[in-house]
Amino acid sequence: MQDSPVEINCTAFVGRKHVASGTLRDVVKVIKENWEKSEFVDLLIFDDSTGKPIDIDFRGSLEDVLDRLNGKPGPITDTKENEQPVRRAGRPKLGVVSGEVTLLPRQWDWLKAQPGGASVTLRKLIDEARRSGENGNKARAAQEVTYHFMTAMAGDFPQYEEALRALYAADENRFYESINHWTPDIRDYIKSLASNAFTQEERKTT
């Protein structure tokens, strides 16, 4: 978890040109030192974790800008992050927990025939299902981040809708084919955002 809004990672564009990447503090510093106020008209800064633009008030000095950003309330600050869990004496260590599982006879027969027996096989199946679920959640999150940026910066690009359909259909090849001819800076940033949008299982089937 980040300590401050200015520590989030972001990427800045002026028009369709990538001009800076790094923490929000670093990006703001680069822009304040190298760009005139009149050039901010086409400036957009995107949060790398959401794909959404960040509204920045560039008035005043660099310190003024950073102070305003740090003063904004939001979910980034966690006032309980330094709290330590209370340890109680005699707390048992975590271990194997017994429970009842109801299966059909043929299912028990199959489990018992597996290497390691029923318990080992069930634990392996559960762990694999958990990993698959986590991969799916990561892919969905990457799809949403990619969608937000594409909508903001590439909504009028050719094959935009085709690219979106491929993104949500987890069709990796068709997605990259659709965006391959787009403006290089925007295309490359989209590729970085979409790097986790396709799970390993989906890659095997596309």
PDB file of C-alpha atoms in Angstrom:
ATOM      1  CA  MET A   1       0.000   0.000   0.000  1.00  0.00           C
ATOM      2  CA  GLN A   2       1.275   3.430  -0.924  1.00  0.00           C
ATOM      3  CA  ASP A   3       2.019   5.970   1.828  1.00  0.00           C
ATOM      4  CA  SER A   4       0.874   8.982  -0.187  1.00  0.00           C
ATOM      5  CA  PRO A   5      -1.088   9.827  -3.351  1.00  0.00           C
ATOM      6  CA  VAL A   6       2.082  11.237  -4.916  1.00  0.00           C
ATOM      7  CA  GLU A   7       3.715   7.789  -4.723  1.00  0.00           C
ATOM      8  CA  ILE A   8       1.271   6.026  -7.045  1.00  0.00           C
ATOM      9  CA  ASN A   9       2.704   4.962 -10.396  1.00  0.00           C
ATOM     10  CA  CYS A  10       1.395   6.835 -13.399  1.00  0.00           C
ATOM     11  CA  THR A  11       2.036   7.702 -17.044  1.00  0.00           C
ATOM     12  CA  ALA A  12       1.632  11.075 -18.766  1.00  0.00           C
ATOM     13  CA  PHE A  13       0.686  11.850 -22.363  1.00  0.00           C
ATOM     14  CA  VAL A  14       0.584  15.106 -24.266  1.00  0.00           C
ATOM     15  CA  GLY A  15      -1.765  14.384 -27.104  1.00  0.00           C
ATOM     16  CA  ARG A  16      -0.752  10.911 -28.297  1.00  0.00           C
ATOM     17  CA  LYS A  17       2.859  11.232 -27.186  1.00  0.00           C
ATOM     18  CA  HIS A  18       4.149   9.568 -24.025  1.00  0.00           C
ATOM     19  CA  VAL A  19       6.130  12.189 -22.055  1.00  0.00           C
ATOM     20  CA  ALA A  20       6.770  10.747 -18.583  1.00  0.00           C
ATOM     21  CA  SER A  21       6.347   7.694 -16.358  1.00  0.00           C
ATOM     22  CA  GLY A  22       7.049   6.981 -12.702  1.00  0.00           C
ATOM     23  CA  THR A  23       5.561   8.022  -9.398  1.00  0.00           C
ATOM     24  CA  LEU A  24       3.086  10.875  -9.533  1.00  0.00           C
ATOM     25  CA  ARG A  25       5.637  13.012  -7.686  1.00  0.00           C
ATOM     26  CA  ASP A  26       8.282  12.368 -10.367  1.00  0.00           C
ATOM     27  CA  VAL A  27       5.883  12.882 -13.266  1.00  0.00           C
ATOM     28  CA  VAL A  28       4.575  16.168 -11.859  1.00  0.00           C
ATOM     29  CA  LYS A  29       8.164  17.317 -11.308  1.00  0.00           C
ATOM     30  CA  VAL A  30       9.119  16.527 -14.925  1.00  0.00           C
ATOM     31  CA  ILE A  31       6.084  18.351 -16.276  1.00  0.00           C
ATOM     32  CA  LYS A  32       6.535  21.423 -14.065  1.00  0.00           C
ATOM     33  CA  GLU A  33      10.196  21.715 -15.035  1.00  0.00           C
ATOM     34  CA  ASN A  34       9.873  21.048 -18.776  1.00  0.00           C
ATOM     35  CA  TRP A  35       6.453  22.172 -19.958  1.00  0.00           C
ATOM     36  CA  GLU A  36       4.812  25.556 -20.233  1.00  0.00           C
ATOM     37  CA  LYS A  37       1.346  26.075 -18.803  1.00  0.00           C
ATOM     38  CA  SER A  38      -0.029  26.678 -22.302  1.00  0.00           C
ATOM     39  CA  GLU A  39       1.004  23.131 -23.257  1.00  0.00           C
ATOM     40  CA  PHE A  40      -1.096  21.528 -20.497  1.00  0.00           C
ATOM     41  CA  VAL A  41      -4.209  21.681 -22.685  1.00  0.00           C
ATOM     42  CA  ASP A  42      -3.480  18.269 -24.199  1.00  0.00           C
ATOM     43  CA  LEU A  43      -1.868  16.810 -21.069  1.00  0.00           C
ATOM     44  CA  LEU A  44      -3.373  13.699 -19.489  1.00  0.00           C
ATOM     45  CA  ILE A  45      -1.875  11.710 -16.602  1.00  0.00           C
ATOM     46  CA  PHE A  46      -3.120   8.159 -16.037  1.00  0.00           C
ATOM     47  CA  ASP A  47      -3.005   6.050 -12.897  1.00  0.00           C
ATOM     48  CA  ASP A  48      -1.245   2.820 -13.950  1.00  0.00           C
ATOM     49  CA  SER A  49      -3.312   0.777 -11.496  1.00  0.00           C
ATOM     50  CA  THR A  50      -6.718   1.904 -12.788  1.00  0.00           C
ATOM     51  CA  GLY A  51      -6.150   3.225 -16.318  1.00  0.00           C
ATOM     52  CA  LYS A  52      -8.113   6.344 -15.334  1.00  0.00           C
ATOM     53  CA  PRO A  53      -6.931   9.955 -15.712  1.00  0.00           C
ATOM     54  CA  ILE A  54      -5.795  11.884 -12.634  1.00  0.00           C
ATOM     55  CA  ASP A  55      -6.949  15.474 -12.214  1.00  0.00           C
ATOM     56  CA  ILE A  56      -3.958  17.664 -11.324  1.00  0.00           C
ATOM     57  CA  ASP A  57      -4.027  21.346 -10.367  1.00  0.00           C
ATOM     58  CA  PHE A  58      -0.693  22.687 -11.651  1.00  0.00           C
ATOM     59  CA  ARG A  59      -1.048  26.203 -10.260  1.00  0.00           C
ATOM     60  CA  GLY A  60       1.817  27.549  -8.192  1.00  0.00           C
ATOM     61  CA  SER A  61       5.170  25.936  -7.442  1.00  0.00           C
ATOM     62  CA  LEU A  62       6.014  22.244  -7.514  1.00  0.00           C
ATOM     63  CA  GLU A  63       5.671  22.189  -3.729  1.00  0.00           C
ATOM     64  CA  ASP A  64       2.215  23.769  -4.005  1.00  0.00           C
ATOM     65  CA  VAL A  65       1.096  21.092  -6.471  1.00  0.00           C
ATOM     66  CA  LEU A  66       2.429  18.230  -4.327  1.00  0.00           C
ATOM     67  CA  ASP A  67       0.942  19.687  -1.153  1.00  0.00           C
ATOM     68  CA  ARG A  68      -2.495  19.814  -2.762  1.00  0.00           C
ATOM     69  CA  LEU A  69      -2.169  16.211  -3.919  1.00  0.00           C
ATOM     70  CA  ASN A  70      -1.094  15.028  -0.487  1.00  0.00           C
ATOM     71  CA  GLY A  71      -3.961  16.901   1.100  1.00  0.00           C
ATOM     72  CA  LYS A  72      -6.639  15.041  -0.841  1.00  0.00           C
ATOM     73  CA  PRO A  73      -8.421  12.374   1.214  1.00  0.00           C
ATOM     74  CA  GLY A  74      -8.705   8.956  -0.358  1.00  0.00           C
ATOM     75  CA  PRO A  75      -8.406   5.195   0.149  1.00  0.00           C
ATOM     76  CA  ILE A  76      -4.643   5.278  -0.327  1.00  0.00           C
ATOM     77  CA  THR A  77      -3.942   6.428   3.238  1.00  0.00           C
ATOM     78  CA  ASP A  78      -4.322   3.657   5.799  1.00  0.00           C
ATOM     79  CA  THR A  79      -4.271   4.927   9.373  1.00  0.00           C
ATOM     80  CA  LYS A  80      -4.146   1.396  10.751  1.00  0.00           C
ATOM     81  CA  GLU A  81      -1.218   0.127   8.721  1.00  0.00           C
ATOM     82  CA  ASN A  82       1.159   0.321  11.705  1.00  0.00           C
ATOM     83  CA  GLU A  83      -1.107  -1.496  14.103  1.00  0.00           C
ATOM     84  CA  GLN A  84       0.213  -4.878  15.175  1.00  0.00           C
ATOM     85  CA  PRO A  85      -2.077  -7.855  15.753  1.00  0.00           C
ATOM     86  CA  VAL A  86      -2.614  -8.798  19.365  1.00  0.00           C
ATOM     87  CA  ARG A  87      -1.062 -12.160  20.203  1.00  0.00           C
ATOM     88  CA  ARG A  88      -2.839 -14.223  22.828  1.00  0.00           C
ATOM     89  CA  ALA A  89      -1.048 -16.779  24.920  1.00  0.00           C
ATOM     90  CA  GLY A  90      -1.868 -20.369  24.146  1.00  0.00           C
ATOM     91  CA  ARG A  91      -3.183 -19.678  20.650  1.00  0.00           C
ATOM     92  CA  PRO A  92      -2.942 -22.957  18.716  1.00  0.00           C
ATOM     93  CA  LYS A  93      -0.909 -23.157  15.527  1.00  0.00           C
ATOM     94  CA  LEU A  94      -2.783 -23.420  12.265  1.00  0.00           C
ATOM     95  CA  GLY A  95      -2.856 -26.910  10.825  1.00  0.00           C
ATOM     96  CA  VAL A  96      -5.045 -29.536   9.206  1.00  0.00           C
ATOM     97  CA  VAL A  97      -8.742 -29.196  10.019  1.00  0.00           C
ATOM     98  CA  SER A  98     -11.077 -32.155   9.815  1.00  0.00           C
ATOM     99  CA  GLY A  99     -14.457 -31.890   8.138  1.00  0.00           C
ATOM    100  CA  GLU A 100     -17.191 -33.934   6.525  1.00  0.00           C
ATOM    101  CA  VAL A 101     -17.293 -34.421   2.754  1.00  0.00           C
ATOM    102  CA  THR A 102     -20.271 -36.087   1.075  1.00  0.00           C
ATOM    103  CA  LEU A 103     -19.554 -37.831  -2.228  1.00  0.00           C
ATOM    104  CA  LEU A 104     -21.029 -40.529  -4.398  1.00  0.00           C
ATOM    105  CA  PRO A 105     -19.478 -44.020  -4.164  1.00  0.00           C
ATOM    106  CA  ARG A 106     -17.832 -43.724  -7.592  1.00  0.00           C
ATOM    107  CA  GLN A 107     -16.304 -40.398  -6.556  1.00  0.00           C
ATOM    108  CA  TRP A 108     -14.853 -41.933  -3.375  1.00  0.00           C
ATOM    109  CA  ASP A 109     -13.493 -44.800  -5.433  1.00  0.00           C
ATOM    110  CA  TRP A 110     -11.761 -42.373  -7.789  1.00  0.00           C
ATOM    111  CA  LEU A 111     -10.273 -40.331  -4.927  1.00  0.00           C
ATOM    112  CA  LYS A 112      -8.954 -43.391  -3.116  1.00  0.00           C
ATOM    113  CA  ALA A 113      -7.285 -44.601  -6.298  1.00  0.00           C
ATOM    114  CA  GLN A 114      -5.259 -41.386  -6.695  1.00  0.00           C
ATOM    115  CA  PRO A 115      -1.612 -41.196  -5.503  1.00  0.00           C
ATOM    116  CA  GLY A 116      -1.599 -40.099  -1.871  1.00  0.00           C
ATOM    117  CA  GLY A 117      -5.205 -41.048  -1.271  1.00  0.00           C
ATOM    118  CA  ALA A 118      -8.389 -39.007  -0.917  1.00  0.00           C
ATOM    119  CA  SER A 119      -7.120 -36.284   1.445  1.00  0.00           C
ATOM    120  CA  VAL A 120      -4.023 -35.411  -0.589  1.00  0.00           C
ATOM    121  CA  THR A 121      -6.012 -35.368  -3.836  1.00  0.00           C
ATOM    122  CA  LEU A 122      -8.721 -33.120  -2.391  1.00  0.00           C
ATOM    123  CA  ARG A 123      -6.131 -30.633  -1.093  1.00  0.00           C
ATOM    124  CA  LYS A 124      -4.455 -30.528  -4.506  1.00  0.00           C
ATOM    125  CA  LEU A 125      -7.781 -29.978  -6.277  1.00  0.00           C
ATOM    126  CA  ILE A 126      -8.705 -27.147  -3.898  1.00  0.00           C
ATOM    127  CA  ASP A 127      -5.323 -25.439  -4.265  1.00  0.00           C
ATOM    128  CA  GLU A 128      -5.554 -25.630  -8.050  1.00  0.00           C
ATOM    129  CA  ALA A 129      -9.075 -24.188  -8.015  1.00  0.00           C
ATOM    130  CA  ARG A 130      -7.881 -21.314  -5.810  1.00  0.00           C
ATOM    131  CA  ARG A 131      -4.993 -20.564  -8.170  1.00  0.00           C
ATOM    132  CA  SER A 132      -7.331 -20.581 -11.152  1.00  0.00           C
ATOM    133  CA  GLY A 133      -9.680 -18.189  -9.365  1.00  0.00           C
ATOM    134  CA  GLU A 134      -6.857 -15.802  -8.522  1.00  0.00           C
ATOM    135  CA  ASN A 135      -5.657 -15.842 -12.136  1.00  0.00           C
ATOM    136  CA  GLY A 136      -9.174 -15.094 -13.292  1.00  0.00           C
ATOM    137  CA  ASN A 137      -9.517 -12.165 -10.890  1.00  0.00           C
ATOM    138  CA  LYS A 138      -6.181 -10.754 -12.034  1.00  0.00           C
ATOM    139  CA  ALA A 139      -7.215 -11.084 -15.673  1.00  0.00           C
ATOM    140  CA  ARG A 140     -10.545  -9.322 -15.068  1.00  0.00           C
ATOM    141  CA  ALA A 141      -8.830  -6.478 -13.217  1.00  0.00           C
ATOM    142  CA  ALA A 142      -6.340  -6.021 -16.083  1.00  0.00           C
ATOM    143  CA  GLN A 143      -9.202  -6.008 -18.583  1.00  0.00           C
ATOM    144  CA  GLU A 144     -10.927  -3.193 -16.684  1.00  0.00           C
ATOM    145  CA  VAL A 145      -7.742  -1.116 -16.402  1.00  0.00           C
ATOM    146  CA  THR A 146      -7.068  -1.556 -20.127  1.00  0.00           C
ATOM    147  CA  TYR A 147     -10.669  -0.678 -20.991  1.00  0.00           C
ATOM    148  CA  HIS A 148     -10.548   2.603 -19.038  1.00  0.00           C
ATOM    149  CA  PHE A 149      -7.409   3.800 -20.807  1.00  0.00           C
ATOM    150  CA  MET A 150      -8.556   2.633 -24.254  1.00  0.00           C
ATOM    151  CA  THR A 151     -11.859   4.463 -23.825  1.00  0.00           C
ATOM    152  CA  ALA A 152     -10.092   7.684 -22.865  1.00  0.00           C
ATOM    153  CA  MET A 153      -7.332   7.637 -25.486  1.00  0.00           C
ATOM    154  CA  ALA A 154      -8.255   5.275 -28.317  1.00  0.00           C
ATOM    155  CA  GLY A 155     -12.030   5.482 -28.603  1.00  0.00           C
ATOM    156  CA  ASP A 156     -11.806   6.931 -32.110  1.00  0.00           C
ATOM    157  CA  PHE A 157      -9.070   4.581 -33.330  1.00  0.00           C
ATOM    158  CA  PRO A 158      -9.830   2.066 -36.114  1.00  0.00           C
ATOM    159  CA  GLN A 159     -10.880  -1.361 -34.822  1.00  0.00           C
ATOM    160  CA  TYR A 160     -11.408   0.026 -31.330  1.00  0.00           C
ATOM    161  CA  GLU A 161     -14.635  -1.929 -30.826  1.00  0.00           C
ATOM    162  CA  GLU A 162     -13.061  -5.065 -32.283  1.00  0.00           C
ATOM    163  CA  ALA A 163     -10.168  -4.710 -29.833  1.00  0.00           C
ATOM    164  CA  LEU A 164     -12.578  -4.338 -26.902  1.00  0.00           C
ATOM    165  CA  ARG A 165     -14.532  -7.425 -27.934  1.00  0.00           C
ATOM    166  CA  ALA A 166     -11.299  -9.399 -28.195  1.00  0.00           C
ATOM    167  CA  LEU A 167     -10.150  -8.096 -24.805  1.00  0.00           C
ATOM    168  CA  TYR A 168     -13.274  -9.276 -22.999  1.00  0.00           C
ATOM    169  CA  ALA A 169     -13.420 -12.493 -25.003  1.00  0.00           C
ATOM    170  CA  ALA A 170      -9.856 -13.216 -23.810  1.00  0.00           C
ATOM    171  CA  ASP A 171      -8.793 -13.565 -27.448  1.00  0.00           C
ATOM    172  CA  GLU A 172      -5.175 -12.489 -27.046  1.00  0.00           C
ATOM    173  CA  ASN A 173      -4.121 -12.867 -30.688  1.00  0.00           C
ATOM    174  CA  ARG A 174      -7.088 -10.947 -32.075  1.00  0.00           C
ATOM    175  CA  PHE A 175      -6.653  -8.219 -29.456  1.00  0.00           C
ATOM    176  CA  TYR A 176      -3.030  -7.532 -30.357  1.00  0.00           C
ATOM    177  CA  GLU A 177      -3.773  -7.742 -34.074  1.00  0.00           C
ATOM    178  CA  SER A 178      -6.482  -5.094 -33.629  1.00  0.00           C
ATOM    179  CA  ILE A 179      -4.220  -2.578 -31.874  1.00  0.00           C
ATOM    180  CA  ASN A 180      -0.952  -3.338 -33.671  1.00  0.00           C
ATOM    181  CA  HIS A 181      -1.261  -0.426 -36.121  1.00  0.00           C
ATOM    182  CA  TRP A 182      -2.250   2.152 -33.468  1.00  0.00           C
ATOM    183  CA  THR A 183      -0.072   5.115 -32.452  1.00  0.00           C
ATOM    184  CA  PRO A 184       3.076   3.479 -30.991  1.00  0.00           C
ATOM    185  CA  ASP A 185       3.126   5.251 -27.611  1.00  0.00           C
ATOM    186  CA  ILE A 186      -0.535   4.526 -26.932  1.00  0.00           C
ATOM    187  CA  ARG A 187      -0.324   0.988 -28.307  1.00  0.00           C
ATOM    188  CA  ASP A 188       2.704   0.136 -26.154  1.00  0.00           C
ATOM    189  CA  TYR A 189       1.086   1.479 -22.989  1.00  0.00           C
ATOM    190  CA  ILE A 190      -2.054  -0.535 -23.723  1.00  0.00           C
ATOM    191  CA  LYS A 191       0.109  -3.626 -24.097  1.00  0.00           C
ATOM    192  CA  SER A 192       1.666  -3.006 -20.694  1.00  0.00           C
ATOM    193  CA  LEU A 193      -1.765  -2.572 -19.083  1.00  0.00           C
ATOM    194  CA  ALA A 194      -3.101  -5.711 -20.770  1.00  0.00           C
ATOM    195  CA  SER A 195      -0.128  -7.893 -19.856  1.00  0.00           C
ATOM    196  CA  ASN A 196      -2.191  -9.739 -17.211  1.00  0.00           C
ATOM    197  CA  ALA A 197      -5.503  -9.649 -19.073  1.00  0.00           C
ATOM    198  CA  PHE A 198      -5.147 -13.158 -20.456  1.00  0.00           C
ATOM    199  CA  THR A 199      -4.736 -16.074 -18.045  1.00  0.00           C
ATOM    200  CA  GLN A 200      -2.429 -18.986 -18.788  1.00  0.00           C
ATOM    201  CA  GLU A 201      -5.436 -21.261 -19.342  1.00  0.00           C
ATOM    202  CA  GLU A 202      -6.886 -18.843 -21.884  1.00  0.00           C
ATOM    203  CA  ARG A 203      -3.535 -18.553 -23.685  1.00  0.00           C
ATOM    204  CA  LYS A 204      -3.519 -22.307 -24.176  1.00  0.00           C
ATOM    205  CA  THR A 205      -6.890 -22.229 -25.904  1.00  0.00           C
ATOM    206  CA  THR A 206      -6.330 -19.173 -28.156  1.00  0.00           C
TER     207      THR A 206
END
